[in-house]
């Protein structure tokens, strides 16, 4: 498995939704063994997931995932966005000796065939998710180089965007109004005034680096973690629009993705594959305290919602499942 900086993300669902720890029952799905990095669902039955070693899988029944692409061990797919059940873009990188290229591919037939590589970054890996504000405008990052790439034509061409020095976490936010947030050794935001986005960056919240700071109103959350000298993770919470940040809420492994079901119900997913730990925690008090709802022992990378279903993908050793799902049920 590639050792890449941690990934975080937050998405807001309906503010009226309420949940309990007991209702969050995650179930492993049938899928090829792989180190999964991202997932995109079109419906409760159709979706796509990408993994290291060139693996792309898909499902058409919402239960079983099958291999759609095996592009070779030098490929590492880290981002996927499904526009429709047939139109999909994947992003990642080639690591072959001295070659270090950030690339994208497309399919227009649901994964039956794929385009050749389009080189987006000739000197850095595309190690983030790819997100789209709409069918045209999207963004992906060479996060270890603190550089972004923006598209305004659905991922056919990209424009490079300088963001900061240092590194950024693999997951970031595009809000519905077009504003953006990304973080790592810096805390970077961009307004919706221009495209490609123009970022302004400040110091990170945590001295060990931040996750992608994302928000609902005045509430912001960043997360993070380290794997040496010990494995640990944390969450920071601000309730006054980043005027003040609370101390670390400590968790036992790095948090790589934050998902907001509502203003009070928040999921924190993560882990460390080398240590064999990982799972999903849930807060029902707005991010002040968290309780474990899944102990999967895999390194969870992403959570997405489609309808009344949540999906999480990750990276595990041995024969541990890499894709999980749960039904969103109300208390």
PDB file of C-alpha atoms in Angstrom:
ATOM      1  CA  UNK A   1       0.000   0.000   0.000  1.00  0.00           C
ATOM      2  CA  UNK A   2       1.225   3.493  -0.820  1.00  0.00           C
ATOM      3  CA  UNK A   3       1.905   5.534   2.324  1.00  0.00           C
ATOM      4  CA  UNK A   4       0.034   8.741   1.478  1.00  0.00           C
ATOM      5  CA  UNK A   5      -1.009  11.612   3.737  1.00  0.00           C
ATOM      6  CA  UNK A   6      -4.314  11.204   5.475  1.00  0.00           C
ATOM      7  CA  UNK A   7      -7.708  12.047   4.012  1.00  0.00           C
ATOM      8  CA  UNK A   8     -10.699  13.834   5.466  1.00  0.00           C
ATOM      9  CA  UNK A   9     -14.045  15.045   4.222  1.00  0.00           C
ATOM     10  CA  UNK A  10     -17.364  16.359   5.488  1.00  0.00           C
ATOM     11  CA  UNK A  11     -20.766  16.413   3.793  1.00  0.00           C
ATOM     12  CA  UNK A  12     -24.022  17.792   5.164  1.00  0.00           C
ATOM     13  CA  UNK A  13     -27.280  15.886   4.896  1.00  0.00           C
ATOM     14  CA  UNK A  14     -30.718  17.116   5.847  1.00  0.00           C
ATOM     15  CA  UNK A  15     -30.596  19.062   9.138  1.00  0.00           C
ATOM     16  CA  UNK A  16     -33.835  17.390  10.261  1.00  0.00           C
ATOM     17  CA  UNK A  17     -32.327  13.901  10.305  1.00  0.00           C
ATOM     18  CA  UNK A  18     -31.640  12.351  13.713  1.00  0.00           C
ATOM     19  CA  UNK A  19     -29.816   9.111  14.405  1.00  0.00           C
ATOM     20  CA  UNK A  20     -28.624   6.823  17.178  1.00  0.00           C
ATOM     21  CA  UNK A  21     -25.411   4.870  17.631  1.00  0.00           C
ATOM     22  CA  UNK A  22     -27.456   1.673  17.654  1.00  0.00           C
ATOM     23  CA  UNK A  23     -29.043   2.429  14.259  1.00  0.00           C
ATOM     24  CA  UNK A  24     -25.649   2.661  12.551  1.00  0.00           C
ATOM     25  CA  UNK A  25     -25.153  -1.042  11.678  1.00  0.00           C
ATOM     26  CA  UNK A  26     -22.521  -1.406   8.946  1.00  0.00           C
ATOM     27  CA  UNK A  27     -22.414  -4.508   6.731  1.00  0.00           C
ATOM     28  CA  UNK A  28     -19.456  -5.664   4.587  1.00  0.00           C
ATOM     29  CA  UNK A  29     -20.176  -6.006   0.869  1.00  0.00           C
ATOM     30  CA  UNK A  30     -18.930  -8.637  -1.568  1.00  0.00           C
ATOM     31  CA  UNK A  31     -16.029  -7.070  -3.480  1.00  0.00           C
ATOM     32  CA  UNK A  32     -12.576  -7.989  -4.793  1.00  0.00           C
ATOM     33  CA  UNK A  33      -9.794  -7.643  -2.246  1.00  0.00           C
ATOM     34  CA  UNK A  34      -8.145  -4.242  -2.774  1.00  0.00           C
ATOM     35  CA  UNK A  35      -6.968  -1.084  -1.058  1.00  0.00           C
ATOM     36  CA  UNK A  36      -9.953   1.138  -1.887  1.00  0.00           C
ATOM     37  CA  UNK A  37      -9.548   4.923  -1.917  1.00  0.00           C
ATOM     38  CA  UNK A  38     -12.825   6.441  -3.119  1.00  0.00           C
ATOM     39  CA  UNK A  39     -16.409   5.577  -4.050  1.00  0.00           C
ATOM     40  CA  UNK A  40     -19.139   7.294  -6.072  1.00  0.00           C
ATOM     41  CA  UNK A  41     -22.749   6.130  -6.191  1.00  0.00           C
ATOM     42  CA  UNK A  42     -25.318   7.006  -8.864  1.00  0.00           C
ATOM     43  CA  UNK A  43     -28.172   5.226  -7.084  1.00  0.00           C
ATOM     44  CA  UNK A  44     -28.636   2.643  -4.338  1.00  0.00           C
ATOM     45  CA  UNK A  45     -27.789  -0.045  -6.875  1.00  0.00           C
ATOM     46  CA  UNK A  46     -25.228   1.515  -9.245  1.00  0.00           C
ATOM     47  CA  UNK A  47     -21.821   2.769  -8.182  1.00  0.00           C
ATOM     48  CA  UNK A  48     -18.072   2.711  -8.732  1.00  0.00           C
ATOM     49  CA  UNK A  49     -15.047   2.424  -6.435  1.00  0.00           C
ATOM     50  CA  UNK A  50     -11.326   2.855  -7.131  1.00  0.00           C
ATOM     51  CA  UNK A  51      -8.287   1.306  -5.519  1.00  0.00           C
ATOM     52  CA  UNK A  52      -4.549   0.999  -5.568  1.00  0.00           C
ATOM     53  CA  UNK A  53      -2.770  -1.343  -8.007  1.00  0.00           C
ATOM     54  CA  UNK A  54      -4.985  -0.108 -10.853  1.00  0.00           C
ATOM     55  CA  UNK A  55      -8.282  -1.596  -9.677  1.00  0.00           C
ATOM     56  CA  UNK A  56     -11.711  -0.132 -10.504  1.00  0.00           C
ATOM     57  CA  UNK A  57     -14.859  -1.989  -9.423  1.00  0.00           C
ATOM     58  CA  UNK A  58     -18.555  -1.421  -9.971  1.00  0.00           C
ATOM     59  CA  UNK A  59     -21.921  -2.617  -8.771  1.00  0.00           C
ATOM     60  CA  UNK A  60     -25.225  -2.793 -10.610  1.00  0.00           C
ATOM     61  CA  UNK A  61     -27.281  -4.375  -7.837  1.00  0.00           C
ATOM     62  CA  UNK A  62     -25.985  -2.545  -4.771  1.00  0.00           C
ATOM     63  CA  UNK A  63     -24.737  -5.814  -3.285  1.00  0.00           C
ATOM     64  CA  UNK A  64     -21.899  -7.327  -5.307  1.00  0.00           C
ATOM     65  CA  UNK A  65     -18.926  -5.450  -6.738  1.00  0.00           C
ATOM     66  CA  UNK A  66     -16.978  -6.760  -9.728  1.00  0.00           C
ATOM     67  CA  UNK A  67     -13.744  -5.658 -11.389  1.00  0.00           C
ATOM     68  CA  UNK A  68     -14.194  -3.260 -14.310  1.00  0.00           C
ATOM     69  CA  UNK A  69     -10.568  -2.260 -14.835  1.00  0.00           C
ATOM     70  CA  UNK A  70      -7.205  -3.705 -13.829  1.00  0.00           C
ATOM     71  CA  UNK A  71      -4.690  -1.277 -15.276  1.00  0.00           C
ATOM     72  CA  UNK A  72      -1.587  -2.662 -13.582  1.00  0.00           C
ATOM     73  CA  UNK A  73       0.347  -2.423 -10.344  1.00  0.00           C
ATOM     74  CA  UNK A  74       2.021   0.864 -11.255  1.00  0.00           C
ATOM     75  CA  UNK A  75      -1.384   2.603 -11.264  1.00  0.00           C
ATOM     76  CA  UNK A  76      -2.993   4.018  -8.132  1.00  0.00           C
ATOM     77  CA  UNK A  77      -6.558   5.284  -8.553  1.00  0.00           C
ATOM     78  CA  UNK A  78      -7.513   7.703  -5.768  1.00  0.00           C
ATOM     79  CA  UNK A  79     -10.579   9.546  -7.071  1.00  0.00           C
ATOM     80  CA  UNK A  80     -13.808   8.660  -8.865  1.00  0.00           C
ATOM     81  CA  UNK A  81     -16.880  10.631  -9.892  1.00  0.00           C
ATOM     82  CA  UNK A  82     -19.868   9.033 -11.597  1.00  0.00           C
ATOM     83  CA  UNK A  83     -21.885  11.589 -13.554  1.00  0.00           C
ATOM     84  CA  UNK A  84     -24.307   8.853 -14.616  1.00  0.00           C
ATOM     85  CA  UNK A  85     -24.423   5.057 -14.647  1.00  0.00           C
ATOM     86  CA  UNK A  86     -22.324   5.118 -17.827  1.00  0.00           C
ATOM     87  CA  UNK A  87     -20.265   8.340 -17.667  1.00  0.00           C
ATOM     88  CA  UNK A  88     -17.457   8.108 -15.083  1.00  0.00           C
ATOM     89  CA  UNK A  89     -14.087   9.779 -14.505  1.00  0.00           C
ATOM     90  CA  UNK A  90     -11.261   8.295 -12.418  1.00  0.00           C
ATOM     91  CA  UNK A  91      -8.109  10.067 -11.223  1.00  0.00           C
ATOM     92  CA  UNK A  92      -4.820   8.919  -9.772  1.00  0.00           C
ATOM     93  CA  UNK A  93      -1.198   8.438 -10.674  1.00  0.00           C
ATOM     94  CA  UNK A  94       1.453   6.242 -12.219  1.00  0.00           C
ATOM     95  CA  UNK A  95       4.422   5.277 -10.060  1.00  0.00           C
ATOM     96  CA  UNK A  96       6.886   3.458 -12.290  1.00  0.00           C
ATOM     97  CA  UNK A  97      10.544   3.952 -11.461  1.00  0.00           C
ATOM     98  CA  UNK A  98      11.435   7.565 -12.113  1.00  0.00           C
ATOM     99  CA  UNK A  99       8.071   8.270 -13.751  1.00  0.00           C
ATOM    100  CA  UNK A 100       5.640  10.260 -11.577  1.00  0.00           C
ATOM    101  CA  UNK A 101       2.507  11.275 -13.454  1.00  0.00           C
ATOM    102  CA  UNK A 102      -0.949  12.410 -12.337  1.00  0.00           C
ATOM    103  CA  UNK A 103      -3.499  10.967 -14.774  1.00  0.00           C
ATOM    104  CA  UNK A 104      -7.230  10.668 -15.477  1.00  0.00           C
ATOM    105  CA  UNK A 105      -9.338   8.238 -17.482  1.00  0.00           C
ATOM    106  CA  UNK A 106     -12.966   8.242 -18.614  1.00  0.00           C
ATOM    107  CA  UNK A 107     -15.590   5.667 -19.496  1.00  0.00           C
ATOM    108  CA  UNK A 108     -18.808   6.331 -21.380  1.00  0.00           C
ATOM    109  CA  UNK A 109     -20.174   2.799 -21.201  1.00  0.00           C
ATOM    110  CA  UNK A 110     -20.204   2.049 -17.488  1.00  0.00           C
ATOM    111  CA  UNK A 111     -16.681   0.663 -17.355  1.00  0.00           C
ATOM    112  CA  UNK A 112     -16.784  -1.756 -20.289  1.00  0.00           C
ATOM    113  CA  UNK A 113     -14.053   0.331 -21.935  1.00  0.00           C
ATOM    114  CA  UNK A 114     -11.803   3.173 -20.819  1.00  0.00           C
ATOM    115  CA  UNK A 115      -9.918   5.983 -22.518  1.00  0.00           C
ATOM    116  CA  UNK A 116      -6.154   6.129 -22.518  1.00  0.00           C
ATOM    117  CA  UNK A 117      -4.421   8.163 -19.809  1.00  0.00           C
ATOM    118  CA  UNK A 118      -4.669  11.933 -19.941  1.00  0.00           C
ATOM    119  CA  UNK A 119      -1.708  13.437 -18.082  1.00  0.00           C
ATOM    120  CA  UNK A 120      -2.948  16.218 -15.801  1.00  0.00           C
ATOM    121  CA  UNK A 121       0.224  16.676 -13.738  1.00  0.00           C
ATOM    122  CA  UNK A 122       3.591  15.738 -15.240  1.00  0.00           C
ATOM    123  CA  UNK A 123       5.544  15.931 -11.984  1.00  0.00           C
ATOM    124  CA  UNK A 124       3.214  14.981  -9.108  1.00  0.00           C
ATOM    125  CA  UNK A 125       0.682  12.338  -8.102  1.00  0.00           C
ATOM    126  CA  UNK A 126      -3.044  13.085  -8.056  1.00  0.00           C
ATOM    127  CA  UNK A 127      -3.670  11.780  -4.537  1.00  0.00           C
ATOM    128  CA  UNK A 128      -7.006  13.391  -3.685  1.00  0.00           C
ATOM    129  CA  UNK A 129     -10.605  12.604  -4.452  1.00  0.00           C
ATOM    130  CA  UNK A 130     -12.148  14.372  -7.445  1.00  0.00           C
ATOM    131  CA  UNK A 131     -15.252  16.474  -6.809  1.00  0.00           C
ATOM    132  CA  UNK A 132     -17.641  18.297  -9.104  1.00  0.00           C
ATOM    133  CA  UNK A 133     -19.772  21.329  -8.329  1.00  0.00           C
ATOM    134  CA  UNK A 134     -21.861  20.541 -11.417  1.00  0.00           C
ATOM    135  CA  UNK A 135     -21.493  18.569 -14.631  1.00  0.00           C
ATOM    136  CA  UNK A 136     -18.757  20.911 -15.861  1.00  0.00           C
ATOM    137  CA  UNK A 137     -16.787  22.331 -12.934  1.00  0.00           C
ATOM    138  CA  UNK A 138     -14.614  19.980 -10.922  1.00  0.00           C
ATOM    139  CA  UNK A 139     -11.399  19.874  -8.924  1.00  0.00           C
ATOM    140  CA  UNK A 140      -8.668  17.383  -8.048  1.00  0.00           C
ATOM    141  CA  UNK A 141      -5.419  17.856  -6.134  1.00  0.00           C
ATOM    142  CA  UNK A 142      -1.819  16.771  -6.232  1.00  0.00           C
ATOM    143  CA  UNK A 143      -2.215  17.030  -2.484  1.00  0.00           C
ATOM    144  CA  UNK A 144       1.333  16.083  -1.482  1.00  0.00           C
ATOM    145  CA  UNK A 145       2.579  18.959  -3.647  1.00  0.00           C
ATOM    146  CA  UNK A 146      -0.141  21.358  -2.465  1.00  0.00           C
ATOM    147  CA  UNK A 147      -1.300  21.915  -6.029  1.00  0.00           C
ATOM    148  CA  UNK A 148      -4.782  21.728  -7.520  1.00  0.00           C
ATOM    149  CA  UNK A 149      -6.208  21.149 -10.986  1.00  0.00           C
ATOM    150  CA  UNK A 150      -9.542  22.651 -12.050  1.00  0.00           C
ATOM    151  CA  UNK A 151     -11.761  21.640 -14.959  1.00  0.00           C
ATOM    152  CA  UNK A 152     -14.652  23.507 -16.550  1.00  0.00           C
ATOM    153  CA  UNK A 153     -15.497  20.917 -19.210  1.00  0.00           C
ATOM    154  CA  UNK A 154     -16.338  17.824 -17.203  1.00  0.00           C
ATOM    155  CA  UNK A 155     -12.769  16.614 -16.794  1.00  0.00           C
ATOM    156  CA  UNK A 156     -11.643  16.768 -20.408  1.00  0.00           C
ATOM    157  CA  UNK A 157      -9.015  19.445 -19.698  1.00  0.00           C
ATOM    158  CA  UNK A 158      -7.543  20.894 -16.502  1.00  0.00           C
ATOM    159  CA  UNK A 159      -5.910  24.138 -15.373  1.00  0.00           C
ATOM    160  CA  UNK A 160      -3.211  24.043 -12.674  1.00  0.00           C
ATOM    161  CA  UNK A 161      -3.884  25.995  -9.444  1.00  0.00           C
ATOM    162  CA  UNK A 162      -1.152  26.885  -6.942  1.00  0.00           C
ATOM    163  CA  UNK A 163      -2.458  26.457  -3.405  1.00  0.00           C
ATOM    164  CA  UNK A 164       0.272  26.493  -0.728  1.00  0.00           C
ATOM    165  CA  UNK A 165       3.621  25.170   0.441  1.00  0.00           C
ATOM    166  CA  UNK A 166       3.753  21.844   2.215  1.00  0.00           C
ATOM    167  CA  UNK A 167       1.019  19.210   1.806  1.00  0.00           C
ATOM    168  CA  UNK A 168      -2.764  18.941   1.910  1.00  0.00           C
ATOM    169  CA  UNK A 169      -5.013  16.110   3.033  1.00  0.00           C
ATOM    170  CA  UNK A 170      -6.552  13.948   0.342  1.00  0.00           C
ATOM    171  CA  UNK A 171     -10.161  15.003   0.832  1.00  0.00           C
ATOM    172  CA  UNK A 172     -11.539  18.498   0.484  1.00  0.00           C
ATOM    173  CA  UNK A 173     -14.862  20.306   0.212  1.00  0.00           C
ATOM    174  CA  UNK A 174     -16.715  22.068  -2.561  1.00  0.00           C
ATOM    175  CA  UNK A 175     -19.794  23.683  -1.022  1.00  0.00           C
ATOM    176  CA  UNK A 176     -23.032  24.026  -2.945  1.00  0.00           C
ATOM    177  CA  UNK A 177     -22.300  27.744  -3.434  1.00  0.00           C
ATOM    178  CA  UNK A 178     -18.950  26.976  -5.078  1.00  0.00           C
ATOM    179  CA  UNK A 179     -16.684  27.935  -2.179  1.00  0.00           C
ATOM    180  CA  UNK A 180     -13.941  25.481  -1.274  1.00  0.00           C
ATOM    181  CA  UNK A 181     -11.861  24.355   1.693  1.00  0.00           C
ATOM    182  CA  UNK A 182      -8.749  22.190   1.884  1.00  0.00           C
ATOM    183  CA  UNK A 183      -6.142  21.734   4.604  1.00  0.00           C
ATOM    184  CA  UNK A 184      -2.989  19.994   5.715  1.00  0.00           C
ATOM    185  CA  UNK A 185       0.069  21.949   6.800  1.00  0.00           C
ATOM    186  CA  UNK A 186      -1.987  25.002   5.776  1.00  0.00           C
ATOM    187  CA  UNK A 187      -5.654  25.929   6.053  1.00  0.00           C
ATOM    188  CA  UNK A 188      -6.826  27.016   2.565  1.00  0.00           C
ATOM    189  CA  UNK A 189     -10.135  28.460   1.410  1.00  0.00           C
ATOM    190  CA  UNK A 190     -11.437  29.821  -1.887  1.00  0.00           C
ATOM    191  CA  UNK A 191     -14.547  31.882  -2.537  1.00  0.00           C
ATOM    192  CA  UNK A 192     -16.993  31.254  -5.351  1.00  0.00           C
ATOM    193  CA  UNK A 193     -15.969  34.483  -7.100  1.00  0.00           C
ATOM    194  CA  UNK A 194     -13.671  32.955  -9.712  1.00  0.00           C
ATOM    195  CA  UNK A 195     -13.014  29.722 -11.574  1.00  0.00           C
ATOM    196  CA  UNK A 196     -10.401  28.324 -11.469  1.00  0.00           C
ATOM    197  CA  UNK A 197     -10.521  28.981  -7.720  1.00  0.00           C
ATOM    198  CA  UNK A 198      -8.050  31.327  -6.028  1.00  0.00           C
ATOM    199  CA  UNK A 199      -6.972  30.057  -2.600  1.00  0.00           C
ATOM    200  CA  UNK A 200      -5.926  31.986   0.467  1.00  0.00           C
ATOM    201  CA  UNK A 201      -4.052  29.967   3.059  1.00  0.00           C
ATOM    202  CA  UNK A 202      -3.235  30.416   6.741  1.00  0.00           C
ATOM    203  CA  UNK A 203      -1.607  28.305   9.425  1.00  0.00           C
ATOM    204  CA  UNK A 204      -3.027  24.894  10.240  1.00  0.00           C
ATOM    205  CA  UNK A 205      -5.265  24.494  13.288  1.00  0.00           C
ATOM    206  CA  UNK A 206      -3.303  21.540  14.667  1.00  0.00           C
ATOM    207  CA  UNK A 207       0.508  21.599  14.840  1.00  0.00           C
ATOM    208  CA  UNK A 208       0.570  18.116  13.287  1.00  0.00           C
ATOM    209  CA  UNK A 209      -1.532  19.259  10.326  1.00  0.00           C
ATOM    210  CA  UNK A 210      -5.235  19.389   9.569  1.00  0.00           C
ATOM    211  CA  UNK A 211      -7.889  17.600   7.661  1.00  0.00           C
ATOM    212  CA  UNK A 212     -10.139  19.401   5.235  1.00  0.00           C
ATOM    213  CA  UNK A 213     -12.015  22.004   7.317  1.00  0.00           C
ATOM    214  CA  UNK A 214     -15.678  21.961   6.353  1.00  0.00           C
ATOM    215  CA  UNK A 215     -18.750  23.457   7.870  1.00  0.00           C
ATOM    216  CA  UNK A 216     -22.434  23.852   8.435  1.00  0.00           C
ATOM    217  CA  UNK A 217     -23.139  27.505   9.156  1.00  0.00           C
ATOM    218  CA  UNK A 218     -20.731  28.632  11.863  1.00  0.00           C
ATOM    219  CA  UNK A 219     -19.723  25.074  12.797  1.00  0.00           C
ATOM    220  CA  UNK A 220     -16.392  23.903  11.369  1.00  0.00           C
ATOM    221  CA  UNK A 221     -14.653  20.561  11.876  1.00  0.00           C
ATOM    222  CA  UNK A 222     -11.109  19.438  11.131  1.00  0.00           C
ATOM    223  CA  UNK A 223      -9.651  16.057  11.918  1.00  0.00           C
ATOM    224  CA  UNK A 224      -6.314  14.334  11.669  1.00  0.00           C
ATOM    225  CA  UNK A 225      -3.923  11.817  13.073  1.00  0.00           C
ATOM    226  CA  UNK A 226      -0.427  10.369  13.131  1.00  0.00           C
ATOM    227  CA  UNK A 227       1.008   6.860  12.839  1.00  0.00           C
ATOM    228  CA  UNK A 228       4.379   7.481  14.527  1.00  0.00           C
ATOM    229  CA  UNK A 229       5.682   7.334  17.190  1.00  0.00           C
ATOM    230  CA  UNK A 230       2.199   6.058  18.099  1.00  0.00           C
ATOM    231  CA  UNK A 231      -1.065   5.571  16.215  1.00  0.00           C
ATOM    232  CA  UNK A 232      -3.631   8.193  17.199  1.00  0.00           C
ATOM    233  CA  UNK A 233      -6.276  10.479  15.766  1.00  0.00           C
ATOM    234  CA  UNK A 234      -8.345  13.499  16.717  1.00  0.00           C
ATOM    235  CA  UNK A 235     -11.081  15.955  15.845  1.00  0.00           C
ATOM    236  CA  UNK A 236     -11.138  19.738  16.385  1.00  0.00           C
ATOM    237  CA  UNK A 237     -14.418  21.660  16.563  1.00  0.00           C
ATOM    238  CA  UNK A 238     -15.216  25.358  16.109  1.00  0.00           C
ATOM    239  CA  UNK A 239     -18.725  26.704  16.702  1.00  0.00           C
ATOM    240  CA  UNK A 240     -17.999  30.385  15.982  1.00  0.00           C
ATOM    241  CA  UNK A 241     -16.939  30.326  12.337  1.00  0.00           C
ATOM    242  CA  UNK A 242     -13.278  29.506  13.110  1.00  0.00           C
ATOM    243  CA  UNK A 243     -12.903  32.288  15.658  1.00  0.00           C
ATOM    244  CA  UNK A 244     -11.853  29.723  18.256  1.00  0.00           C
ATOM    245  CA  UNK A 245     -11.011  26.033  17.993  1.00  0.00           C
ATOM    246  CA  UNK A 246     -11.583  23.517  20.720  1.00  0.00           C
ATOM    247  CA  UNK A 247      -8.893  21.100  21.925  1.00  0.00           C
ATOM    248  CA  UNK A 248      -8.351  17.695  20.377  1.00  0.00           C
ATOM    249  CA  UNK A 249     -11.075  15.119  20.852  1.00  0.00           C
ATOM    250  CA  UNK A 250      -8.773  12.107  20.843  1.00  0.00           C
ATOM    251  CA  UNK A 251      -9.575   8.895  18.984  1.00  0.00           C
ATOM    252  CA  UNK A 252      -7.482   5.706  18.740  1.00  0.00           C
ATOM    253  CA  UNK A 253      -6.495   5.970  15.061  1.00  0.00           C
ATOM    254  CA  UNK A 254      -6.079   8.658  12.375  1.00  0.00           C
ATOM    255  CA  UNK A 255      -9.369  10.096  11.107  1.00  0.00           C
ATOM    256  CA  UNK A 256      -9.304  10.206   7.323  1.00  0.00           C
ATOM    257  CA  UNK A 257     -12.861  11.234   6.483  1.00  0.00           C
ATOM    258  CA  UNK A 258     -15.523  13.239   8.286  1.00  0.00           C
ATOM    259  CA  UNK A 259     -19.131  12.959   7.123  1.00  0.00           C
ATOM    260  CA  UNK A 260     -21.895  15.172   8.504  1.00  0.00           C
ATOM    261  CA  UNK A 261     -25.316  13.545   8.560  1.00  0.00           C
ATOM    262  CA  UNK A 262     -26.760  16.591  10.309  1.00  0.00           C
ATOM    263  CA  UNK A 263     -25.590  19.405  12.534  1.00  0.00           C
ATOM    264  CA  UNK A 264     -25.528  17.032  15.506  1.00  0.00           C
ATOM    265  CA  UNK A 265     -24.823  13.645  13.900  1.00  0.00           C
ATOM    266  CA  UNK A 266     -21.287  13.323  12.563  1.00  0.00           C
ATOM    267  CA  UNK A 267     -19.281  10.303  11.397  1.00  0.00           C
ATOM    268  CA  UNK A 268     -15.493  10.024  11.664  1.00  0.00           C
ATOM    269  CA  UNK A 269     -13.852   7.236   9.665  1.00  0.00           C
ATOM    270  CA  UNK A 270     -10.228   6.182   9.573  1.00  0.00           C
ATOM    271  CA  UNK A 271      -7.591   3.741  10.678  1.00  0.00           C
ATOM    272  CA  UNK A 272      -4.094   2.539   9.891  1.00  0.00           C
ATOM    273  CA  UNK A 273      -3.605  -0.508   7.700  1.00  0.00           C
ATOM    274  CA  UNK A 274      -0.108  -1.263   8.999  1.00  0.00           C
ATOM    275  CA  UNK A 275      -1.335  -1.376  12.590  1.00  0.00           C
ATOM    276  CA  UNK A 276      -4.442  -3.341  11.600  1.00  0.00           C
ATOM    277  CA  UNK A 277      -6.836  -0.879  13.225  1.00  0.00           C
ATOM    278  CA  UNK A 278      -9.719   1.134  11.876  1.00  0.00           C
ATOM    279  CA  UNK A 279     -13.431   1.737  11.762  1.00  0.00           C
ATOM    280  CA  UNK A 280     -16.048   4.441  12.087  1.00  0.00           C
ATOM    281  CA  UNK A 281     -16.964   6.632  15.053  1.00  0.00           C
ATOM    282  CA  UNK A 282     -20.166   8.630  15.447  1.00  0.00           C
ATOM    283  CA  UNK A 283     -21.052  11.768  17.373  1.00  0.00           C
ATOM    284  CA  UNK A 284     -24.656  12.547  18.290  1.00  0.00           C
ATOM    285  CA  UNK A 285     -23.833  15.794  20.107  1.00  0.00           C
ATOM    286  CA  UNK A 286     -22.435  17.912  17.304  1.00  0.00           C
ATOM    287  CA  UNK A 287     -18.859  16.676  17.396  1.00  0.00           C
ATOM    288  CA  UNK A 288     -18.105  17.018  21.102  1.00  0.00           C
ATOM    289  CA  UNK A 289     -17.884  13.285  21.830  1.00  0.00           C
ATOM    290  CA  UNK A 290     -17.648  10.185  19.627  1.00  0.00           C
ATOM    291  CA  UNK A 291     -18.577   6.518  20.038  1.00  0.00           C
ATOM    292  CA  UNK A 292     -17.400   3.655  17.841  1.00  0.00           C
ATOM    293  CA  UNK A 293     -20.105   2.211  15.559  1.00  0.00           C
ATOM    294  CA  UNK A 294     -17.864  -0.029  13.410  1.00  0.00           C
ATOM    295  CA  UNK A 295     -14.661  -1.845  14.322  1.00  0.00           C
ATOM    296  CA  UNK A 296     -13.614  -3.208  10.937  1.00  0.00           C
ATOM    297  CA  UNK A 297      -9.816  -3.229  11.413  1.00  0.00           C
ATOM    298  CA  UNK A 298      -9.409  -1.601   7.987  1.00  0.00           C
ATOM    299  CA  UNK A 299      -8.198   1.891   7.120  1.00  0.00           C
ATOM    300  CA  UNK A 300     -11.407   3.635   6.045  1.00  0.00           C
ATOM    301  CA  UNK A 301     -10.812   6.331   3.428  1.00  0.00           C
ATOM    302  CA  UNK A 302     -14.214   7.680   2.409  1.00  0.00           C
ATOM    303  CA  UNK A 303     -17.913   7.836   3.264  1.00  0.00           C
ATOM    304  CA  UNK A 304     -20.600   8.846   0.765  1.00  0.00           C
ATOM    305  CA  UNK A 305     -24.380   8.967   0.917  1.00  0.00           C
ATOM    306  CA  UNK A 306     -26.835   7.972  -1.781  1.00  0.00           C
ATOM    307  CA  UNK A 307     -30.492   8.147  -0.876  1.00  0.00           C
ATOM    308  CA  UNK A 308     -31.032   6.338   2.418  1.00  0.00           C
ATOM    309  CA  UNK A 309     -27.747   4.433   2.145  1.00  0.00           C
ATOM    310  CA  UNK A 310     -24.214   5.209   3.296  1.00  0.00           C
ATOM    311  CA  UNK A 311     -21.145   3.579   1.752  1.00  0.00           C
ATOM    312  CA  UNK A 312     -17.600   3.477   3.105  1.00  0.00           C
ATOM    313  CA  UNK A 313     -14.452   2.156   1.433  1.00  0.00           C
ATOM    314  CA  UNK A 314     -11.040   1.440   2.831  1.00  0.00           C
ATOM    315  CA  UNK A 315      -7.839  -0.526   2.829  1.00  0.00           C
ATOM    316  CA  UNK A 316      -7.316  -3.698   4.805  1.00  0.00           C
ATOM    317  CA  UNK A 317      -4.769  -6.477   5.008  1.00  0.00           C
ATOM    318  CA  UNK A 318      -5.483 -10.144   4.403  1.00  0.00           C
ATOM    319  CA  UNK A 319      -9.057 -10.954   3.410  1.00  0.00           C
ATOM    320  CA  UNK A 320     -10.764  -8.138   5.274  1.00  0.00           C
ATOM    321  CA  UNK A 321     -13.682  -6.599   3.324  1.00  0.00           C
ATOM    322  CA  UNK A 322     -12.956  -3.187   1.786  1.00  0.00           C
ATOM    323  CA  UNK A 323     -16.480  -1.854   1.141  1.00  0.00           C
ATOM    324  CA  UNK A 324     -19.198  -1.389   3.774  1.00  0.00           C
ATOM    325  CA  UNK A 325     -22.757  -0.090   3.715  1.00  0.00           C
ATOM    326  CA  UNK A 326     -25.502   0.873   6.147  1.00  0.00           C
ATOM    327  CA  UNK A 327     -29.068   2.074   5.886  1.00  0.00           C
ATOM    328  CA  UNK A 328     -29.737   5.503   7.329  1.00  0.00           C
ATOM    329  CA  UNK A 329     -32.459   4.922   9.926  1.00  0.00           C
ATOM    330  CA  UNK A 330     -34.001   7.475  12.230  1.00  0.00           C
ATOM    331  CA  UNK A 331     -34.295   7.394  15.993  1.00  0.00           C
TER     332      UNK A 331
END
